[in-house]
Amino acid sequence: GECEVPAHLSIASVAQELPHSQRPVIEHVIDGDEALRDHERRMQAAESAGDGLRHAALLAEYETIGGYTARSRAAALLDGLGFEAAAIDRPIAEFSGGLRMRAMLARALMCRSDVLLLDEPTNHLDLDAVLWLEGWLRAYPGTLVLVSHDREFLDAVVGRILHLRDRALSAYSGNFSRFEVQLAANTAQRRAADDKLRREIAHVRSFVERFRAQ
């Protein structure tokens, strides 16, 4: 098949490789805001070049894009995903694999994205973190594409289900529970239509057999 993506569409996803660097976990999360980091690099370049006007202009823009609130936003993400406040400046390599995966999730949530792709995001989360993530995703302003085996999580977050069957993709509105009801009804209708077709085929065959000689 083909997939057409609009130009300049920003897509965020969780990296699958665990980080092993000595970078503080909160800085690793802030790195998810690539636009902010790029702005900081341009600020540093202007300062190094002695371009005061350019640096002043970038400094003014820095506040507009949330540069001064970046650390608090990243800390809020880490807090919601179960990190202790005293630990967010520790190197990410010191954390367990599960916590590093949570940090990778926080980094994806930190990204300024139009589309957010999440594959089984609750795998390494406890109940408190799952409930926090549900609330965060419900408020997410972009398009969320989510794959999950957690029915309750799907019910709390999604409003549209895409179902793949017989090499065809069907869309259902509502959460997962509503999708199951609609799917059961559609399946029953399909079976009824198939049964009716089989009866009609059997009737035509019987008719043909009886009048074959004629």
C-alpha atoms as a printed R data frame, in Angstrom:
    type eleno elety resid chain resno       x       y       z
1   ATOM     1    CA   GLY     A     1   0.000   0.000   0.000
2   ATOM     2    CA   GLU     A     2   0.865   3.664   0.025
3   ATOM     3    CA   CYS     A     3   0.951   6.251   2.797
4   ATOM     4    CA   GLU     A     4   0.881   9.971   2.048
5   ATOM     5    CA   VAL     A     5   2.269  12.220   4.771
6   ATOM     6    CA   PRO     A     6   1.877  16.021   4.675
7   ATOM     7    CA   ALA     A     7   5.083  18.024   4.503
8   ATOM     8    CA   HIS     A     8   6.589  19.121   7.817
9   ATOM     9    CA   LEU     A     9   4.429  16.690   9.794
10  ATOM    10    CA   SER     A    10   6.104  15.999  13.134
11  ATOM    11    CA   ILE     A    11   5.823  12.371  14.260
12  ATOM    12    CA   ALA     A    12   6.898  11.264  17.752
13  ATOM    13    CA   SER     A    13   7.527   7.691  18.852
14  ATOM    14    CA   VAL     A    14   9.346   5.851  21.620
15  ATOM    15    CA   ALA     A    15  12.847   4.700  20.684
16  ATOM    16    CA   GLN     A    16  13.339   0.982  21.251
17  ATOM    17    CA   GLU     A    17  17.017   1.035  22.210
18  ATOM    18    CA   LEU     A    18  17.687   1.714  25.881
19  ATOM    19    CA   PRO     A    19  20.062   4.649  26.527
20  ATOM    20    CA   HIS     A    20  23.260   3.920  28.493
21  ATOM    21    CA   SER     A    21  24.741   7.416  28.663
22  ATOM    22    CA   GLN     A    22  25.813   9.421  31.707
23  ATOM    23    CA   ARG     A    23  23.488  12.242  30.660
24  ATOM    24    CA   PRO     A    24  21.069  13.268  33.449
25  ATOM    25    CA   VAL     A    25  17.686  11.694  32.890
26  ATOM    26    CA   ILE     A    26  15.906  15.052  32.873
27  ATOM    27    CA   GLU     A    27  18.230  16.380  30.159
28  ATOM    28    CA   HIS     A    28  17.561  13.211  28.164
29  ATOM    29    CA   VAL     A    29  13.833  13.941  28.372
30  ATOM    30    CA   ILE     A    30  14.249  17.610  27.397
31  ATOM    31    CA   ASP     A    31  16.207  16.405  24.342
32  ATOM    32    CA   GLY     A    32  12.852  15.168  23.054
33  ATOM    33    CA   ASP     A    33  11.948  18.794  22.318
34  ATOM    34    CA   GLU     A    34  14.193  19.010  19.268
35  ATOM    35    CA   ALA     A    35  12.928  22.469  18.298
36  ATOM    36    CA   LEU     A    36  13.973  23.798  21.690
37  ATOM    37    CA   ARG     A    37  17.395  22.157  21.540
38  ATOM    38    CA   ASP     A    38  17.940  23.546  18.033
39  ATOM    39    CA   HIS     A    39  17.012  27.005  19.284
40  ATOM    40    CA   GLU     A    40  19.503  26.671  22.149
41  ATOM    41    CA   ARG     A    41  22.259  25.729  19.693
42  ATOM    42    CA   ARG     A    42  21.498  28.814  17.596
43  ATOM    43    CA   MET     A    43  21.563  30.977  20.713
44  ATOM    44    CA   GLN     A    44  24.955  29.577  21.665
45  ATOM    45    CA   ALA     A    45  26.291  30.104  18.135
46  ATOM    46    CA   ALA     A    46  25.124  33.737  18.121
47  ATOM    47    CA   GLU     A    47  26.716  34.335  21.526
48  ATOM    48    CA   SER     A    48  29.988  32.715  20.460
49  ATOM    49    CA   ALA     A    49  30.034  34.853  17.316
50  ATOM    50    CA   GLY     A    50  29.494  38.000  19.346
51  ATOM    51    CA   ASP     A    51  26.262  38.758  17.487
52  ATOM    52    CA   GLY     A    52  24.405  40.575  20.260
53  ATOM    53    CA   LEU     A    53  21.372  41.531  18.188
54  ATOM    54    CA   ARG     A    54  20.865  37.990  16.948
55  ATOM    55    CA   HIS     A    55  21.357  36.592  20.429
56  ATOM    56    CA   ALA     A    56  18.870  39.062  21.921
57  ATOM    57    CA   ALA     A    57  16.248  38.155  19.315
58  ATOM    58    CA   LEU     A    58  16.722  34.428  19.932
59  ATOM    59    CA   LEU     A    59  16.569  35.021  23.668
60  ATOM    60    CA   ALA     A    60  13.180  36.713  23.269
61  ATOM    61    CA   GLU     A    61  11.922  33.786  21.165
62  ATOM    62    CA   TYR     A    62  13.252  31.349  23.751
63  ATOM    63    CA   GLU     A    63  10.600  32.417  26.234
64  ATOM    64    CA   THR     A    64   7.880  32.188  23.572
65  ATOM    65    CA   ILE     A    65   8.700  28.555  22.766
66  ATOM    66    CA   GLY     A    66   8.718  27.583  26.431
67  ATOM    67    CA   GLY     A    67  12.459  27.410  26.979
68  ATOM    68    CA   TYR     A    68  12.288  28.601  30.564
69  ATOM    69    CA   THR     A    69   9.588  26.061  31.455
70  ATOM    70    CA   ALA     A    70  11.252  23.097  29.715
71  ATOM    71    CA   ARG     A    71  12.805  21.681  32.879
72  ATOM    72    CA   SER     A    72   9.555  21.905  34.845
73  ATOM    73    CA   ARG     A    73   7.629  20.283  31.974
74  ATOM    74    CA   ALA     A    74  10.149  17.456  31.763
75  ATOM    75    CA   ALA     A    75  10.103  17.035  35.552
76  ATOM    76    CA   ALA     A    76   6.298  16.804  35.475
77  ATOM    77    CA   LEU     A    77   6.493  14.040  32.868
78  ATOM    78    CA   LEU     A    78   9.041  12.112  34.911
79  ATOM    79    CA   ASP     A    79   6.999  12.578  38.076
80  ATOM    80    CA   GLY     A    80   3.869  11.282  36.371
81  ATOM    81    CA   LEU     A    81   5.753   8.237  35.134
82  ATOM    82    CA   GLY     A    82   7.052   7.353  38.586
83  ATOM    83    CA   PHE     A    83  10.461   9.008  38.975
84  ATOM    84    CA   GLU     A    84  11.377  10.448  42.347
85  ATOM    85    CA   ALA     A    85  12.101  14.182  42.300
86  ATOM    86    CA   ALA     A    86  15.517  13.671  43.893
87  ATOM    87    CA   ALA     A    87  16.570  11.254  41.147
88  ATOM    88    CA   ILE     A    88  15.911  13.232  37.967
89  ATOM    89    CA   ASP     A    89  19.460  14.620  37.796
90  ATOM    90    CA   ARG     A    90  21.063  11.183  38.049
91  ATOM    91    CA   PRO     A    91  22.658   9.653  34.917
92  ATOM    92    CA   ILE     A    92  20.123   7.681  32.932
93  ATOM    93    CA   ALA     A    93  22.480   4.687  32.804
94  ATOM    94    CA   GLU     A    94  22.070   4.203  36.561
95  ATOM    95    CA   PHE     A    95  18.381   3.353  36.286
96  ATOM    96    CA   SER     A    96  16.808  -0.053  35.719
97  ATOM    97    CA   GLY     A    97  15.669  -1.085  32.250
98  ATOM    98    CA   GLY     A    98  12.043  -0.443  33.172
99  ATOM    99    CA   LEU     A    99  12.733   3.087  34.370
100 ATOM   100    CA   ARG     A   100  14.853   3.831  31.319
101 ATOM   101    CA   MET     A   101  11.912   2.766  29.152
102 ATOM   102    CA   ARG     A   102   9.741   5.185  31.132
103 ATOM   103    CA   ALA     A   103  12.303   7.899  30.447
104 ATOM   104    CA   MET     A   104  12.114   7.098  26.739
105 ATOM   105    CA   LEU     A   105   8.335   7.431  26.918
106 ATOM   106    CA   ALA     A   106   8.690  10.782  28.709
107 ATOM   107    CA   ARG     A   107  11.073  11.931  25.973
108 ATOM   108    CA   ALA     A   108   8.496  11.051  23.293
109 ATOM   109    CA   LEU     A   109   5.798  12.947  25.208
110 ATOM   110    CA   MET     A   110   8.154  15.934  25.462
111 ATOM   111    CA   CYS     A   111   8.386  16.107  21.668
112 ATOM   112    CA   ARG     A   112   6.323  18.793  19.899
113 ATOM   113    CA   SER     A   113   4.428  16.402  17.638
114 ATOM   114    CA   ASP     A   114   1.458  16.358  15.296
115 ATOM   115    CA   VAL     A   115   1.238  12.556  15.471
116 ATOM   116    CA   LEU     A   116   2.203  10.387  18.441
117 ATOM   117    CA   LEU     A   117   2.838   6.668  17.849
118 ATOM   118    CA   LEU     A   118   2.712   4.442  20.934
119 ATOM   119    CA   ASP     A   119   3.164   0.674  20.957
120 ATOM   120    CA   GLU     A   120   2.190  -0.992  24.262
121 ATOM   121    CA   PRO     A   121   3.054   2.097  26.356
122 ATOM   122    CA   THR     A   122   1.750   0.553  29.604
123 ATOM   123    CA   ASN     A   123   4.144  -2.417  29.585
124 ATOM   124    CA   HIS     A   124   6.579  -0.935  32.132
125 ATOM   125    CA   LEU     A   125   4.124   1.186  34.117
126 ATOM   126    CA   ASP     A   126   2.446   0.663  37.473
127 ATOM   127    CA   LEU     A   127  -1.199   1.581  38.036
128 ATOM   128    CA   ASP     A   128  -0.511   5.159  39.141
129 ATOM   129    CA   ALA     A   129   1.610   5.819  36.061
130 ATOM   130    CA   VAL     A   130  -1.002   4.227  33.781
131 ATOM   131    CA   LEU     A   131  -3.744   6.461  35.200
132 ATOM   132    CA   TRP     A   132  -1.518   9.514  34.808
133 ATOM   133    CA   LEU     A   133  -0.729   8.563  31.197
134 ATOM   134    CA   GLU     A   134  -4.425   8.121  30.413
135 ATOM   135    CA   GLY     A   135  -5.089  11.700  31.479
136 ATOM   136    CA   TRP     A   136  -2.094  13.041  29.569
137 ATOM   137    CA   LEU     A   137  -3.099  11.269  26.349
138 ATOM   138    CA   ARG     A   138  -6.720  12.408  26.584
139 ATOM   139    CA   ALA     A   139  -5.435  15.997  26.630
140 ATOM   140    CA   TYR     A   140  -2.945  15.438  23.783
141 ATOM   141    CA   PRO     A   141  -3.879  17.894  20.995
142 ATOM   142    CA   GLY     A   142  -2.459  15.889  18.078
143 ATOM   143    CA   THR     A   143  -3.348  12.558  16.505
144 ATOM   144    CA   LEU     A   144  -2.605   9.542  18.691
145 ATOM   145    CA   VAL     A   145  -2.024   6.146  17.078
146 ATOM   146    CA   LEU     A   146  -1.994   3.527  19.809
147 ATOM   147    CA   VAL     A   147  -1.443  -0.232  19.893
148 ATOM   148    CA   SER     A   148  -2.219  -1.902  23.217
149 ATOM   149    CA   HIS     A   149  -3.477  -5.158  24.731
150 ATOM   150    CA   ASP     A   150  -4.798  -3.292  27.784
151 ATOM   151    CA   ARG     A   151  -8.569  -3.095  27.227
152 ATOM   152    CA   GLU     A   152  -9.217  -0.713  30.130
153 ATOM   153    CA   PHE     A   153  -6.470   1.604  28.906
154 ATOM   154    CA   LEU     A   154  -7.941   1.610  25.396
155 ATOM   155    CA   ASP     A   155 -11.420   2.327  26.751
156 ATOM   156    CA   ALA     A   156 -10.088   5.290  28.719
157 ATOM   157    CA   VAL     A   157  -8.062   6.831  25.890
158 ATOM   158    CA   VAL     A   158  -9.147   6.036  22.337
159 ATOM   159    CA   GLY     A   159 -12.180   7.174  20.358
160 ATOM   160    CA   ARG     A   160 -11.646   5.225  17.155
161 ATOM   161    CA   ILE     A   161 -10.669   1.617  16.453
162 ATOM   162    CA   LEU     A   162  -9.101   0.352  13.231
163 ATOM   163    CA   HIS     A   163  -9.796  -3.349  12.709
164 ATOM   164    CA   LEU     A   164  -7.843  -5.464  10.236
165 ATOM   165    CA   ARG     A   165  -9.645  -8.571   8.955
166 ATOM   166    CA   ASP     A   166  -9.483 -10.456   5.662
167 ATOM   167    CA   ARG     A   167  -6.885  -7.973   4.366
168 ATOM   168    CA   ALA     A   168  -9.356  -5.112   4.802
169 ATOM   169    CA   LEU     A   169  -9.224  -2.222   7.284
170 ATOM   170    CA   SER     A   170 -12.461  -1.083   8.929
171 ATOM   171    CA   ALA     A   171 -12.932   1.950  11.185
172 ATOM   172    CA   TYR     A   172 -15.238   1.958  14.221
173 ATOM   173    CA   SER     A   173 -16.086   5.019  16.307
174 ATOM   174    CA   GLY     A   174 -15.976   4.798  20.088
175 ATOM   175    CA   ASN     A   175 -13.747   2.970  22.546
176 ATOM   176    CA   PHE     A   176 -12.758  -0.685  22.551
177 ATOM   177    CA   SER     A   177 -15.845  -1.942  24.376
178 ATOM   178    CA   ARG     A   178 -18.120  -0.191  21.896
179 ATOM   179    CA   PHE     A   179 -16.034  -1.626  19.063
180 ATOM   180    CA   GLU     A   180 -16.599  -5.161  20.376
181 ATOM   181    CA   VAL     A   181 -20.362  -4.608  20.422
182 ATOM   182    CA   GLN     A   182 -20.334  -3.214  16.888
183 ATOM   183    CA   LEU     A   183 -18.048  -5.987  15.650
184 ATOM   184    CA   ALA     A   184 -20.293  -8.680  17.142
185 ATOM   185    CA   ALA     A   185 -23.333  -7.126  15.450
186 ATOM   186    CA   ASN     A   186 -21.531  -6.863  12.107
187 ATOM   187    CA   THR     A   187 -20.279 -10.443  12.419
188 ATOM   188    CA   ALA     A   188 -23.812 -11.670  13.131
189 ATOM   189    CA   GLN     A   189 -25.121  -9.772  10.106
190 ATOM   190    CA   ARG     A   190 -22.364 -11.235   7.946
191 ATOM   191    CA   ARG     A   191 -23.130 -14.772   9.126
192 ATOM   192    CA   ALA     A   192 -26.833 -14.242   8.471
193 ATOM   193    CA   ALA     A   193 -26.070 -12.977   4.959
194 ATOM   194    CA   ASP     A   194 -23.745 -15.939   4.352
195 ATOM   195    CA   ASP     A   195 -26.391 -18.398   5.569
196 ATOM   196    CA   LYS     A   196 -29.003 -16.796   3.315
197 ATOM   197    CA   LEU     A   197 -26.625 -16.991   0.345
198 ATOM   198    CA   ARG     A   198 -25.896 -20.666   1.047
199 ATOM   199    CA   ARG     A   199 -29.621 -21.421   1.162
200 ATOM   200    CA   GLU     A   200 -30.171 -19.627  -2.136
201 ATOM   201    CA   ILE     A   201 -27.272 -21.522  -3.735
202 ATOM   202    CA   ALA     A   202 -28.668 -24.822  -2.449
203 ATOM   203    CA   HIS     A   203 -32.118 -23.922  -3.816
204 ATOM   204    CA   VAL     A   204 -30.733 -23.080  -7.269
205 ATOM   205    CA   ARG     A   205 -28.672 -26.282  -7.354
206 ATOM   206    CA   SER     A   206 -31.734 -28.326  -6.411
207 ATOM   207    CA   PHE     A   207 -33.739 -26.621  -9.139
208 ATOM   208    CA   VAL     A   208 -31.033 -27.298 -11.710
209 ATOM   209    CA   GLU     A   209 -30.758 -30.972 -10.714
210 ATOM   210    CA   ARG     A   210 -34.520 -31.492 -10.993
211 ATOM   211    CA   PHE     A   211 -34.804 -29.921 -14.405
212 ATOM   212    CA   ARG     A   212 -31.399 -30.921 -15.797
213 ATOM   213    CA   ALA     A   213 -32.920 -33.160 -18.459
214 ATOM   214    CA   GLN     A   214 -35.053 -30.343 -19.811
